[in-house]
Amino acid sequence: MKSKITANKRFIIGDIDRRIYGSFIEQLGRAVYEGIYEPDHPTADDQGFRGDVLELVRKLNVPIVRYPGGNFVSGYNWEDGIGDRSKRPKRMDLAWGAVDSNQVGIDEFQEWAKRAGSEVMMAVNLGTRGMDEARNCVEYCNSKADSYYANLRRANGFDEPFGIKVWCLGNEMDGPWQLGHKTAEEYARLAAEAAKVMKRADNTIQLVACGSTGYGRIGDWEYKVLDETYPFVDYVSLHTYFDNKENNTPKFLARSEEMHEYINGVVAYCDALKAKKKAKKTINLSYDEWNVWFHSQQQDALNKDRDRWTEARHQLEDVYNFEDALVVGCMLMTLQNHSDRVKMACLAQLVNVIAPIMTEKGGKAWAQTIFYPFFYGSNYGNGATLRTMIETDTYDVAGYRREVPYLVSSVIYNAEAGELVVYAVNRSLDEDMELELDIEGFASRKLFEHLELYHDDLKAINDKDVERVAPAKVEINADGSIVLKKHSWNMLRFKVD
Ligand code: AHR
């Protein structure tokens, strides 16, 4: 099979905001306890953070990490996680049926984020709580004033404000599963008023309003929420998890097309409201939860009552296989290809809970299959995304969609490094693909690296002892021809002038 990408250096979609390579740590399962924090671990640092995990997170080069939830935040008291640790209350977490000792809260997490080389994207509780706690939290984290919460932070040992720039106005408030779930009207009013006081406490912060949870749900929610919050917010959120419960790999690999349509849909709502309001400001998108999630769901349902009301329950511990990595690769390319409007995104999540990094208590930390497309995206996918014209064969998935392109790609020009990076997935399960590139605007272009993620077995996994799915170098052909193996993810790096 043959495919062709046509592009031009001058025709760009947008500059990539590095925050699209963000991730997410929720106070859930073993993400925090036994994940990032394990004081007895042999690699633990002076604050009890696992050094082996920090090393892997630094490798992933994650510029921003959302915290502390997720569903968890909608029942959370942020004040429980500050100050003297011996006095912190143990609380029932009603979102996930666990108990949280609060040994890690924002005091510790902001320090962990620094050590990881990331900034914090903080979410406030607009489920069981409201605007008062939200503005107090902004004051505690960010204020230099001689005022109660800023002084409380100082008394807790932090003279300097944490300087948290990005704040989420709740989490998935459209969902009946959410503690304090609201109608669009209820949420819209609350979010607007919370936003107002939060920005009065610190007018440099950026705010994310909750969009609806998933493409299937968008519509009235976006319209009503943006209608009310438009002057106060900067972003609207999107969340997506794909699964292969049907074991239909051609369909699973095609799912990233939905993500593309979802983004276009939310952009349309943002711009409709912009036009309605004759606003100068453009609302951009924060895709602050995205991933594959399904492997652990059956087990979690069976274990629903086991270890209930304990800390660090084994929950959402998906073990990812090779085809999941292909889907994650396609999803990341979709985000890159919308660099004009998607300015932040969080791979959900980062450690142990539907995560690229897994740990065992007291033992190893290792990279799951999905680690690799994210790692190469985050480390090399910087610069401007080019607009492309793709010529490729297509396939139909009965009962789902027609004309799914075999080739998924993104083309990124990094002017500073003098590099052009092409990411590509060949969705065909049977045929290799010859790839032709016709990219104008460069005096010269030389391929110097071709990395491939491939395994014969689509269900191959990595575990703590064996890394079966890992990228390999592909030998570069003297004639410049490029072949993308059947069901493979690829990164091609060119030196350009
Ligand atoms: O990431 C896991 C959960 O998925 C989050 O808590 C919630 O926001 C979403 O439904």
mmCIF file with all atom_site columns, N, CA and C in Angstrom, residues 19-28 30-32 36 57 60 62-74 96 109 112 118-123 168 170-172 178 238-241 287-291 293 316 345-357 374:
data_model
loop_
_atom_site.group_PDB
_atom_site.id
_atom_site.type_symbol
_atom_site.label_atom_id
_atom_site.label_alt_id
_atom_site.label_comp_id
_atom_site.label_asym_id
_atom_site.label_entity_id
_atom_site.label_seq_id
_atom_site.pdbx_PDB_ins_code
_atom_site.Cartn_x
_atom_site.Cartn_y
_atom_site.Cartn_z
_atom_site.occupancy
_atom_site.B_iso_or_equiv
_atom_site.pdbx_formal_charge
_atom_site.auth_seq_id
_atom_site.auth_comp_id
_atom_site.auth_asym_id
_atom_site.auth_atom_id
_atom_site.pdbx_PDB_model_num
ATOM 1   N N  . ARG A 1 19  ? 2.086   22.578 26.830 1.00 0.00 ? 19  ARG A N  1
ATOM 2   C CA . ARG A 1 19  ? 1.188   22.031 27.854 1.00 0.00 ? 19  ARG A CA 1
ATOM 3   C C  . ARG A 1 19  ? 0.254   20.949 27.308 1.00 0.00 ? 19  ARG A C  1
ATOM 4   N N  . ILE A 1 20  ? 0.270   20.698 25.996 1.00 0.00 ? 20  ILE A N  1
ATOM 5   C CA . ILE A 1 20  ? -0.534  19.548 25.502 1.00 0.00 ? 20  ILE A CA 1
ATOM 6   C C  . ILE A 1 20  ? 0.116   18.233 25.931 1.00 0.00 ? 20  ILE A C  1
ATOM 7   N N  . TYR A 1 21  ? 1.352   18.308 26.422 1.00 0.00 ? 21  TYR A N  1
ATOM 8   C CA . TYR A 1 21  ? 2.020   17.081 26.898 1.00 0.00 ? 21  TYR A CA 1
ATOM 9   C C  . TYR A 1 21  ? 1.905   16.979 28.418 1.00 0.00 ? 21  TYR A C  1
ATOM 10  N N  . GLY A 1 22  ? 0.792   17.482 28.950 1.00 0.00 ? 22  GLY A N  1
ATOM 11  C CA . GLY A 1 22  ? 0.543   17.410 30.390 1.00 0.00 ? 22  GLY A CA 1
ATOM 12  C C  . GLY A 1 22  ? 0.011   16.051 30.803 1.00 0.00 ? 22  GLY A C  1
ATOM 13  N N  . SER A 1 23  ? -0.102  15.880 32.117 1.00 0.00 ? 23  SER A N  1
ATOM 14  C CA . SER A 1 23  ? -0.654  14.620 32.626 1.00 0.00 ? 23  SER A CA 1
ATOM 15  C C  . SER A 1 23  ? -1.473  14.902 33.890 1.00 0.00 ? 23  SER A C  1
ATOM 16  N N  . PHE A 1 24  ? -1.715  13.873 34.680 1.00 0.00 ? 24  PHE A N  1
ATOM 17  C CA . PHE A 1 24  ? -2.746  13.992 35.717 1.00 0.00 ? 24  PHE A CA 1
ATOM 18  C C  . PHE A 1 24  ? -2.419  13.043 36.865 1.00 0.00 ? 24  PHE A C  1
ATOM 19  N N  . ILE A 1 25  ? -2.424  13.570 38.076 1.00 0.00 ? 25  ILE A N  1
ATOM 20  C CA . ILE A 1 25  ? -2.318  12.741 39.289 1.00 0.00 ? 25  ILE A CA 1
ATOM 21  C C  . ILE A 1 25  ? -3.544  13.027 40.141 1.00 0.00 ? 25  ILE A C  1
ATOM 22  N N  . GLU A 1 26  ? -4.357  12.000 40.321 1.00 0.00 ? 26  GLU A N  1
ATOM 23  C CA . GLU A 1 26  ? -5.546  12.132 41.172 1.00 0.00 ? 26  GLU A CA 1
ATOM 24  C C  . GLU A 1 26  ? -5.273  11.426 42.493 1.00 0.00 ? 26  GLU A C  1
ATOM 25  N N  . GLN A 1 27  ? -5.859  11.939 43.579 1.00 0.00 ? 27  GLN A N  1
ATOM 26  C CA . GLN A 1 27  ? -5.767  11.206 44.857 1.00 0.00 ? 27  GLN A CA 1
ATOM 27  C C  . GLN A 1 27  ? -6.696  9.994  44.708 1.00 0.00 ? 27  GLN A C  1
ATOM 28  N N  . LEU A 1 28  ? -6.212  8.979  44.065 1.00 0.00 ? 28  LEU A N  1
ATOM 29  C CA . LEU A 1 28  ? -7.043  7.832  43.691 1.00 0.00 ? 28  LEU A CA 1
ATOM 30  C C  . LEU A 1 28  ? -6.147  6.607  43.579 1.00 0.00 ? 28  LEU A C  1
ATOM 31  N N  . ARG A 1 30  ? -3.510  3.919  43.679 1.00 0.00 ? 30  ARG A N  1
ATOM 32  C CA . ARG A 1 30  ? -2.108  4.004  44.091 1.00 0.00 ? 30  ARG A CA 1
ATOM 33  C C  . ARG A 1 30  ? -1.352  5.071  43.289 1.00 0.00 ? 30  ARG A C  1
ATOM 34  N N  . ALA A 1 31  ? -2.079  6.118  42.875 1.00 0.00 ? 31  ALA A N  1
ATOM 35  C CA . ALA A 1 31  ? -1.394  7.171  42.115 1.00 0.00 ? 31  ALA A CA 1
ATOM 36  C C  . ALA A 1 31  ? -0.458  7.956  43.033 1.00 0.00 ? 31  ALA A C  1
ATOM 37  N N  . VAL A 1 32  ? -0.990  8.354  44.192 1.00 0.00 ? 32  VAL A N  1
ATOM 38  C CA . VAL A 1 32  ? -0.180  9.132  45.136 1.00 0.00 ? 32  VAL A CA 1
ATOM 39  C C  . VAL A 1 32  ? 0.547   8.169  46.075 1.00 0.00 ? 32  VAL A C  1
ATOM 40  N N  . ILE A 1 36  ? 3.624   8.146  43.529 1.00 0.00 ? 36  ILE A N  1
ATOM 41  C CA . ILE A 1 36  ? 4.657   9.186  43.615 1.00 0.00 ? 36  ILE A CA 1
ATOM 42  C C  . ILE A 1 36  ? 5.245   9.269  45.022 1.00 0.00 ? 36  ILE A C  1
ATOM 43  N N  . VAL A 1 57  ? 9.137   10.192 35.326 1.00 0.00 ? 57  VAL A N  1
ATOM 44  C CA . VAL A 1 57  ? 8.275   11.347 35.006 1.00 0.00 ? 57  VAL A CA 1
ATOM 45  C C  . VAL A 1 57  ? 9.113   12.433 34.322 1.00 0.00 ? 57  VAL A C  1
ATOM 46  N N  . LEU A 1 60  ? 9.582   11.680 30.805 1.00 0.00 ? 60  LEU A N  1
ATOM 47  C CA . LEU A 1 60  ? 8.395   11.967 29.984 1.00 0.00 ? 60  LEU A CA 1
ATOM 48  C C  . LEU A 1 60  ? 8.266   13.449 29.660 1.00 0.00 ? 60  LEU A C  1
ATOM 49  N N  . VAL A 1 62  ? 6.952   16.205 31.326 1.00 0.00 ? 62  VAL A N  1
ATOM 50  C CA . VAL A 1 62  ? 5.548   16.608 31.464 1.00 0.00 ? 62  VAL A CA 1
ATOM 51  C C  . VAL A 1 62  ? 5.489   18.045 32.004 1.00 0.00 ? 62  VAL A C  1
ATOM 52  N N  . PRO A 1 63  ? 5.038   19.013 31.204 1.00 0.00 ? 63  PRO A N  1
ATOM 53  C CA . PRO A 1 63  ? 5.119   20.410 31.643 1.00 0.00 ? 63  PRO A CA 1
ATOM 54  C C  . PRO A 1 63  ? 4.085   20.804 32.686 1.00 0.00 ? 63  PRO A C  1
ATOM 55  N N  . ILE A 1 64  ? 2.966   20.054 32.770 1.00 0.00 ? 64  ILE A N  1
ATOM 56  C CA . ILE A 1 64  ? 1.901   20.449 33.700 1.00 0.00 ? 64  ILE A CA 1
ATOM 57  C C  . ILE A 1 64  ? 1.178   19.186 34.175 1.00 0.00 ? 64  ILE A C  1
ATOM 58  N N  . VAL A 1 65  ? 0.841   19.155 35.471 1.00 0.00 ? 65  VAL A N  1
ATOM 59  C CA . VAL A 1 65  ? 0.153   17.965 36.009 1.00 0.00 ? 65  VAL A CA 1
ATOM 60  C C  . VAL A 1 65  ? -1.102  18.406 36.756 1.00 0.00 ? 65  VAL A C  1
ATOM 61  N N  . ARG A 1 66  ? -2.234  17.883 36.323 1.00 0.00 ? 66  ARG A N  1
ATOM 62  C CA . ARG A 1 66  ? -3.523  18.204 36.957 1.00 0.00 ? 66  ARG A CA 1
ATOM 63  C C  . ARG A 1 66  ? -3.627  17.482 38.297 1.00 0.00 ? 66  ARG A C  1
ATOM 64  N N  . TYR A 1 67  ? -4.226  18.128 39.289 1.00 0.00 ? 67  TYR A N  1
ATOM 65  C CA . TYR A 1 67  ? -4.278  17.612 40.653 1.00 0.00 ? 67  TYR A CA 1
ATOM 66  C C  . TYR A 1 67  ? -5.374  18.338 41.414 1.00 0.00 ? 67  TYR A C  1
ATOM 67  N N  . PRO A 1 68  ? -6.104  17.771 42.406 1.00 0.00 ? 68  PRO A N  1
ATOM 68  C CA . PRO A 1 68  ? -6.019  16.398 42.908 1.00 0.00 ? 68  PRO A CA 1
ATOM 69  C C  . PRO A 1 68  ? -7.101  15.487 42.316 1.00 0.00 ? 68  PRO A C  1
ATOM 70  N N  . GLY A 1 69  ? -7.856  15.937 41.367 1.00 0.00 ? 69  GLY A N  1
ATOM 71  C CA . GLY A 1 69  ? -8.848  15.110 40.676 1.00 0.00 ? 69  GLY A CA 1
ATOM 72  C C  . GLY A 1 69  ? -9.436  15.950 39.582 1.00 0.00 ? 69  GLY A C  1
ATOM 73  N N  . GLY A 1 70  ? -10.203 15.262 38.810 1.00 0.00 ? 70  GLY A N  1
ATOM 74  C CA . GLY A 1 70  ? -10.889 13.990 38.844 1.00 0.00 ? 70  GLY A CA 1
ATOM 75  C C  . GLY A 1 70  ? -12.092 13.993 39.818 1.00 0.00 ? 70  GLY A C  1
ATOM 76  N N  . ASN A 1 71  ? -12.781 12.866 39.769 1.00 0.00 ? 71  ASN A N  1
ATOM 77  C CA . ASN A 1 71  ? -13.980 12.694 40.605 1.00 0.00 ? 71  ASN A CA 1
ATOM 78  C C  . ASN A 1 71  ? -13.678 12.992 42.075 1.00 0.00 ? 71  ASN A C  1
ATOM 79  N N  . PHE A 1 72  ? -12.449 12.672 42.499 1.00 0.00 ? 72  PHE A N  1
ATOM 80  C CA . PHE A 1 72  ? -12.058 12.874 43.897 1.00 0.00 ? 72  PHE A CA 1
ATOM 81  C C  . PHE A 1 72  ? -12.266 14.321 44.344 1.00 0.00 ? 72  PHE A C  1
ATOM 82  N N  . VAL A 1 73  ? -11.957 15.265 43.456 1.00 0.00 ? 73  VAL A N  1
ATOM 83  C CA . VAL A 1 73  ? -11.942 16.671 43.895 1.00 0.00 ? 73  VAL A CA 1
ATOM 84  C C  . VAL A 1 73  ? -13.333 17.164 44.297 1.00 0.00 ? 73  VAL A C  1
ATOM 85  N N  . SER A 1 74  ? -14.358 16.504 43.761 1.00 0.00 ? 74  SER A N  1
ATOM 86  C CA . SER A 1 74  ? -15.722 16.995 44.018 1.00 0.00 ? 74  SER A CA 1
ATOM 87  C C  . SER A 1 74  ? -16.214 16.695 45.434 1.00 0.00 ? 74  SER A C  1
ATOM 88  N N  . TRP A 1 96  ? -14.387 7.269  45.329 1.00 0.00 ? 96  TRP A N  1
ATOM 89  C CA . TRP A 1 96  ? -13.712 6.012  44.985 1.00 0.00 ? 96  TRP A CA 1
ATOM 90  C C  . TRP A 1 96  ? -13.776 4.982  46.108 1.00 0.00 ? 96  TRP A C  1
ATOM 91  N N  . PHE A 1 109 ? 2.342   18.345 47.112 1.00 0.00 ? 109 PHE A N  1
ATOM 92  C CA . PHE A 1 109 ? 2.273   18.091 45.673 1.00 0.00 ? 109 PHE A CA 1
ATOM 93  C C  . PHE A 1 109 ? 2.995   19.173 44.862 1.00 0.00 ? 109 PHE A C  1
ATOM 94  N N  . TRP A 1 112 ? 6.514   18.218 44.884 1.00 0.00 ? 112 TRP A N  1
ATOM 95  C CA . TRP A 1 112 ? 6.767   17.086 43.982 1.00 0.00 ? 112 TRP A CA 1
ATOM 96  C C  . TRP A 1 112 ? 6.815   17.577 42.524 1.00 0.00 ? 112 TRP A C  1
ATOM 97  N N  . SER A 1 118 ? 7.578   20.082 36.552 1.00 0.00 ? 118 SER A N  1
ATOM 98  C CA . SER A 1 118 ? 6.236   20.385 36.023 1.00 0.00 ? 118 SER A CA 1
ATOM 99  C C  . SER A 1 118 ? 5.610   21.535 36.794 1.00 0.00 ? 118 SER A C  1
ATOM 100 N N  . GLU A 1 119 ? 4.592   22.133 36.200 1.00 0.00 ? 119 GLU A N  1
ATOM 101 C CA . GLU A 1 119 ? 3.762   23.052 36.987 1.00 0.00 ? 119 GLU A CA 1
ATOM 102 C C  . GLU A 1 119 ? 2.465   22.340 37.343 1.00 0.00 ? 119 GLU A C  1
ATOM 103 N N  . VAL A 1 120 ? 1.757   22.885 38.340 1.00 0.00 ? 120 VAL A N  1
ATOM 104 C CA . VAL A 1 120 ? 0.514   22.261 38.798 1.00 0.00 ? 120 VAL A CA 1
ATOM 105 C C  . VAL A 1 120 ? -0.671  22.891 38.076 1.00 0.00 ? 120 VAL A C  1
ATOM 106 N N  . MET A 1 121 ? -1.617  22.046 37.649 1.00 0.00 ? 121 MET A N  1
ATOM 107 C CA . MET A 1 121 ? -2.938  22.513 37.205 1.00 0.00 ? 121 MET A CA 1
ATOM 108 C C  . MET A 1 121 ? -3.890  22.098 38.320 1.00 0.00 ? 121 MET A C  1
ATOM 109 N N  . MET A 1 122 ? -4.355  23.067 39.079 1.00 0.00 ? 122 MET A N  1
ATOM 110 C CA . MET A 1 122 ? -5.109  22.769 40.302 1.00 0.00 ? 122 MET A CA 1
ATOM 111 C C  . MET A 1 122 ? -6.611  22.781 40.035 1.00 0.00 ? 122 MET A C  1
ATOM 112 N N  . ALA A 1 123 ? -7.286  21.750 40.540 1.00 0.00 ? 123 ALA A N  1
ATOM 113 C CA . ALA A 1 123 ? -8.752  21.730 40.406 1.00 0.00 ? 123 ALA A CA 1
ATOM 114 C C  . ALA A 1 123 ? -9.391  22.062 41.744 1.00 0.00 ? 123 ALA A C  1
ATOM 115 N N  . CYS A 1 168 ? -8.812  24.512 37.426 1.00 0.00 ? 168 CYS A N  1
ATOM 116 C CA . CYS A 1 168 ? -10.023 23.914 36.840 1.00 0.00 ? 168 CYS A CA 1
ATOM 117 C C  . CYS A 1 168 ? -11.211 24.180 37.753 1.00 0.00 ? 168 CYS A C  1
ATOM 118 N N  . GLY A 1 170 ? -13.855 22.820 38.969 1.00 0.00 ? 170 GLY A N  1
ATOM 119 C CA . GLY A 1 170 ? -14.554 21.562 39.203 1.00 0.00 ? 170 GLY A CA 1
ATOM 120 C C  . GLY A 1 170 ? -14.138 20.501 38.196 1.00 0.00 ? 170 GLY A C  1
ATOM 121 N N  . ASN A 1 171 ? -14.849 19.386 38.234 1.00 0.00 ? 171 ASN A N  1
ATOM 122 C CA . ASN A 1 171 ? -14.545 18.260 37.366 1.00 0.00 ? 171 ASN A CA 1
ATOM 123 C C  . ASN A 1 171 ? -15.836 17.577 36.910 1.00 0.00 ? 171 ASN A C  1
ATOM 124 N N  . GLU A 1 172 ? -15.978 17.386 35.613 1.00 0.00 ? 172 GLU A N  1
ATOM 125 C CA . GLU A 1 172 ? -17.099 16.611 35.033 1.00 0.00 ? 172 GLU A CA 1
ATOM 126 C C  . GLU A 1 172 ? -18.420 16.897 35.737 1.00 0.00 ? 172 GLU A C  1
ATOM 127 N N  . GLN A 1 178 ? -20.938 12.352 39.419 1.00 0.00 ? 178 GLN A N  1
ATOM 128 C CA . GLN A 1 178 ? -20.098 13.326 40.128 1.00 0.00 ? 178 GLN A CA 1
ATOM 129 C C  . GLN A 1 178 ? -20.762 13.738 41.438 1.00 0.00 ? 178 GLN A C  1
ATOM 130 N N  . LEU A 1 238 ? -12.332 19.032 27.811 1.00 0.00 ? 238 LEU A N  1
ATOM 131 C CA . LEU A 1 238 ? -12.832 17.853 27.080 1.00 0.00 ? 238 LEU A CA 1
ATOM 132 C C  . LEU A 1 238 ? -12.216 16.624 27.751 1.00 0.00 ? 238 LEU A C  1
ATOM 133 N N  . HIS A 1 239 ? -12.979 15.539 27.817 1.00 0.00 ? 239 HIS A N  1
ATOM 134 C CA . HIS A 1 239 ? -12.473 14.274 28.381 1.00 0.00 ? 239 HIS A CA 1
ATOM 135 C C  . HIS A 1 239 ? -12.841 13.123 27.453 1.00 0.00 ? 239 HIS A C  1
ATOM 136 N N  . THR A 1 240 ? -11.908 12.209 27.238 1.00 0.00 ? 240 THR A N  1
ATOM 137 C CA . THR A 1 240 ? -12.192 11.033 26.400 1.00 0.00 ? 240 THR A CA 1
ATOM 138 C C  . THR A 1 240 ? -11.400 9.824  26.849 1.00 0.00 ? 240 THR A C  1
ATOM 139 N N  . TYR A 1 241 ? -12.076 8.700  26.993 1.00 0.00 ? 241 TYR A N  1
ATOM 140 C CA . TYR A 1 241 ? -11.395 7.408  27.191 1.00 0.00 ? 241 TYR A CA 1
ATOM 141 C C  . TYR A 1 241 ? -11.919 6.440  26.133 1.00 0.00 ? 241 TYR A C  1
ATOM 142 N N  . TYR A 1 287 ? -7.836  19.680 26.907 1.00 0.00 ? 287 TYR A N  1
ATOM 143 C CA . TYR A 1 287 ? -8.256  18.271 26.809 1.00 0.00 ? 287 TYR A CA 1
ATOM 144 C C  . TYR A 1 287 ? -7.665  17.574 28.026 1.00 0.00 ? 287 TYR A C  1
ATOM 145 N N  . ASP A 1 288 ? -8.258  17.867 29.212 1.00 0.00 ? 288 ASP A N  1
ATOM 146 C CA . ASP A 1 288 ? -7.513  17.524 30.418 1.00 0.00 ? 288 ASP A CA 1
ATOM 147 C C  . ASP A 1 288 ? -7.734  16.128 30.976 1.00 0.00 ? 288 ASP A C  1
ATOM 148 N N  . GLU A 1 289 ? -8.374  15.253 30.213 1.00 0.00 ? 289 GLU A N  1
ATOM 149 C CA . GLU A 1 289 ? -8.324  13.805 30.479 1.00 0.00 ? 289 GLU A CA 1
ATOM 150 C C  . GLU A 1 289 ? -8.452  13.093 29.138 1.00 0.00 ? 289 GLU A C  1
ATOM 151 N N  . TRP A 1 290 ? -7.457  12.289 28.802 1.00 0.00 ? 290 TRP A N  1
ATOM 152 C CA . TRP A 1 290 ? -7.561  11.455 27.598 1.00 0.00 ? 290 TRP A CA 1
ATOM 153 C C  . TRP A 1 290 ? -6.689  10.223 27.779 1.00 0.00 ? 290 TRP A C  1
ATOM 154 N N  . ASN A 1 291 ? -7.180  9.104  27.298 1.00 0.00 ? 291 ASN A N  1
ATOM 155 C CA . ASN A 1 291 ? -6.387  7.868  27.351 1.00 0.00 ? 291 ASN A CA 1
ATOM 156 C C  . ASN A 1 291 ? -7.255  6.702  26.884 1.00 0.00 ? 291 ASN A C  1
ATOM 157 N N  . TRP A 1 293 ? -8.947  3.346  28.536 1.00 0.00 ? 293 TRP A N  1
ATOM 158 C CA . TRP A 1 293 ? -9.304  2.872  29.890 1.00 0.00 ? 293 TRP A CA 1
ATOM 159 C C  . TRP A 1 293 ? -10.364 1.801  29.776 1.00 0.00 ? 293 TRP A C  1
ATOM 160 N N  . LEU A 1 316 ? -8.227  0.970  38.945 1.00 0.00 ? 316 LEU A N  1
ATOM 161 C CA . LEU A 1 316 ? -7.936  1.508  37.602 1.00 0.00 ? 316 LEU A CA 1
ATOM 162 C C  . LEU A 1 316 ? -6.507  1.168  37.152 1.00 0.00 ? 316 LEU A C  1
ATOM 163 N N  . ALA A 1 345 ? -3.451  19.648 27.509 1.00 0.00 ? 345 ALA A N  1
ATOM 164 C CA . ALA A 1 345 ? -4.056  18.313 27.505 1.00 0.00 ? 345 ALA A CA 1
ATOM 165 C C  . ALA A 1 345 ? -3.351  17.495 28.581 1.00 0.00 ? 345 ALA A C  1
ATOM 166 N N  . CYS A 1 346 ? -4.092  16.558 29.171 1.00 0.00 ? 346 CYS A N  1
ATOM 167 C CA . CYS A 1 346 ? -3.508  15.735 30.228 1.00 0.00 ? 346 CYS A CA 1
ATOM 168 C C  . CYS A 1 346 ? -3.749  14.263 29.923 1.00 0.00 ? 346 CYS A C  1
ATOM 169 N N  . LEU A 1 347 ? -2.664  13.548 29.699 1.00 0.00 ? 347 LEU A N  1
ATOM 170 C CA . LEU A 1 347 ? -2.782  12.099 29.591 1.00 0.00 ? 347 LEU A CA 1
ATOM 171 C C  . LEU A 1 347 ? -3.220  11.615 30.971 1.00 0.00 ? 347 LEU A C  1
ATOM 172 N N  . ALA A 1 348 ? -4.380  10.953 31.036 1.00 0.00 ? 348 ALA A N  1
ATOM 173 C CA . ALA A 1 348 ? -4.925  10.534 32.333 1.00 0.00 ? 348 ALA A CA 1
ATOM 174 C C  . ALA A 1 348 ? -4.725  9.035  32.484 1.00 0.00 ? 348 ALA A C  1
ATOM 175 N N  . GLN A 1 349 ? -3.920  8.677  33.462 1.00 0.00 ? 349 GLN A N  1
ATOM 176 C CA . GLN A 1 349 ? -3.215  9.537  34.373 1.00 0.00 ? 349 GLN A CA 1
ATOM 177 C C  . GLN A 1 349 ? -1.716  9.258  34.249 1.00 0.00 ? 349 GLN A C  1
ATOM 178 N N  . LEU A 1 350 ? -0.950  9.451  35.344 1.00 0.00 ? 350 LEU A N  1
ATOM 179 C CA . LEU A 1 350 ? 0.512   9.390  35.188 1.00 0.00 ? 350 LEU A CA 1
ATOM 180 C C  . LEU A 1 350 ? 1.164   8.168  35.849 1.00 0.00 ? 350 LEU A C  1
ATOM 181 N N  . VAL A 1 351 ? 0.688   7.816  37.045 1.00 0.00 ? 351 VAL A N  1
ATOM 182 C CA . VAL A 1 351 ? 1.328   6.700  37.764 1.00 0.00 ? 351 VAL A CA 1
ATOM 183 C C  . VAL A 1 351 ? 0.256   5.745  38.319 1.00 0.00 ? 351 VAL A C  1
ATOM 184 N N  . ASN A 1 352 ? 0.379   4.481  37.998 1.00 0.00 ? 352 ASN A N  1
ATOM 185 C CA . ASN A 1 352 ? -0.447  3.362  38.505 1.00 0.00 ? 352 ASN A CA 1
ATOM 186 C C  . ASN A 1 352 ? -1.919  3.381  38.093 1.00 0.00 ? 352 ASN A C  1
ATOM 187 N N  . VAL A 1 353 ? -2.539  4.529  38.098 1.00 0.00 ? 353 VAL A N  1
ATOM 188 C CA . VAL A 1 353 ? -3.955  4.636  37.739 1.00 0.00 ? 353 VAL A CA 1
ATOM 189 C C  . VAL A 1 353 ? -4.040  4.987  36.252 1.00 0.00 ? 353 VAL A C  1
ATOM 190 N N  . ILE A 1 354 ? -4.522  4.020  35.420 1.00 0.00 ? 354 ILE A N  1
ATOM 191 C CA . ILE A 1 354 ? -4.557  4.191  33.956 1.00 0.00 ? 354 ILE A CA 1
ATOM 192 C C  . ILE A 1 354 ? -3.355  5.044  33.492 1.00 0.00 ? 354 ILE A C  1
ATOM 193 N N  . ALA A 1 355 ? -2.184  4.442  33.643 1.00 0.00 ? 355 ALA A N  1
ATOM 194 C CA . ALA A 1 355 ? -0.972  5.263  33.599 1.00 0.00 ? 355 ALA A CA 1
ATOM 195 C C  . ALA A 1 355 ? 0.156   4.661  32.752 1.00 0.00 ? 355 ALA A C  1
ATOM 196 N N  . PRO A 1 356 ? 1.007   5.524  32.210 1.00 0.00 ? 356 PRO A N  1
ATOM 197 C CA . PRO A 1 356 ? 2.190   5.027  31.499 1.00 0.00 ? 356 PRO A CA 1
ATOM 198 C C  . PRO A 1 356 ? 3.247   4.444  32.431 1.00 0.00 ? 356 PRO A C  1
ATOM 199 N N  . ILE A 1 357 ? 3.179   4.836  33.725 1.00 0.00 ? 357 ILE A N  1
ATOM 200 C CA . ILE A 1 357 ? 4.195   4.373  34.688 1.00 0.00 ? 357 ILE A CA 1
ATOM 201 C C  . ILE A 1 357 ? 3.525   3.505  35.744 1.00 0.00 ? 357 ILE A C  1
ATOM 202 N N  . PHE A 1 374 ? 3.984   8.660  23.979 1.00 0.00 ? 374 PHE A N  1
ATOM 203 C CA . PHE A 1 374 ? 3.908   9.917  24.723 1.00 0.00 ? 374 PHE A CA 1
ATOM 204 C C  . PHE A 1 374 ? 5.304   10.509 24.909 1.00 0.00 ? 374 PHE A C  1
#
